[in-house]
């Protein structure tokens, strides 16, 4: 009867949806792979800090606004808890004496992974 057709159709559509999603992921993956390979044959970038919003350091990879990524504060501090000051100008340690990182400073980093849901690049210190 009719119910069966609807079920089959729904099944078919959800398979098509997944296939489309998978193709999209593969395309994203290839685009990143291509860009990353061209952008950083050495595997790292001379990135610049463009924003500090706890718990992330936002970096501009080529320093031209084209490709941005972010680094989690925990990747910087090891055991130490780091924090961003209230104005978003620097990252300080628990002692709060010497800033670890300042806004607009260069910060060489490498790619740790790509968050496929957001398309964000996850970065790590060299």
PDB file of N, CA, C and O in Angstrom, residues 37 40-45:
ATOM      1  N   UNK A  37      48.378  22.473   2.150  1.00  0.00           N
ATOM      2  CA  UNK A  37      49.616  22.037   1.523  1.00  0.00           C
ATOM      3  C   UNK A  37      50.296  23.224   0.848  1.00  0.00           C
ATOM      4  O   UNK A  37      51.490  23.432   0.980  1.00  0.00           O
ATOM      5  N   UNK A  40      51.362  25.844   3.711  1.00  0.00           N
ATOM      6  CA  UNK A  40      52.406  25.532   4.679  1.00  0.00           C
ATOM      7  C   UNK A  40      53.097  24.218   4.345  1.00  0.00           C
ATOM      8  O   UNK A  40      52.824  23.196   4.950  1.00  0.00           O
ATOM      9  N   UNK A  41      53.984  24.238   3.361  1.00  0.00           N
ATOM     10  CA  UNK A  41      54.675  22.996   3.008  1.00  0.00           C
ATOM     11  C   UNK A  41      55.462  22.447   4.185  1.00  0.00           C
ATOM     12  O   UNK A  41      55.644  21.256   4.325  1.00  0.00           O
ATOM     13  N   UNK A  42      55.884  23.349   5.077  1.00  0.00           N
ATOM     14  CA  UNK A  42      56.682  22.903   6.221  1.00  0.00           C
ATOM     15  C   UNK A  42      55.795  22.367   7.325  1.00  0.00           C
ATOM     16  O   UNK A  42      56.273  21.855   8.319  1.00  0.00           O
ATOM     17  N   UNK A  43      54.485  22.528   7.180  1.00  0.00           N
ATOM     18  CA  UNK A  43      53.578  22.028   8.205  1.00  0.00           C
ATOM     19  C   UNK A  43      53.297  23.049   9.287  1.00  0.00           C
ATOM     20  O   UNK A  43      52.591  22.767  10.229  1.00  0.00           O
ATOM     21  N   UNK A  44      53.866  24.245   9.173  1.00  0.00           N
ATOM     22  CA  UNK A  44      53.518  25.252  10.169  1.00  0.00           C
ATOM     23  C   UNK A  44      53.402  26.643   9.569  1.00  0.00           C
ATOM     24  O   UNK A  44      53.878  26.889   8.477  1.00  0.00           O
ATOM     25  N   UNK A  45      52.745  27.512  10.298  1.00  0.00           N
ATOM     26  CA  UNK A  45      52.491  28.868   9.827  1.00  0.00           C
ATOM     27  C   UNK A  45      53.114  29.905  10.735  1.00  0.00           C
ATOM     28  O   UNK A  45      53.196  29.713  11.941  1.00  0.00           O
TER      29      UNK A  45
END
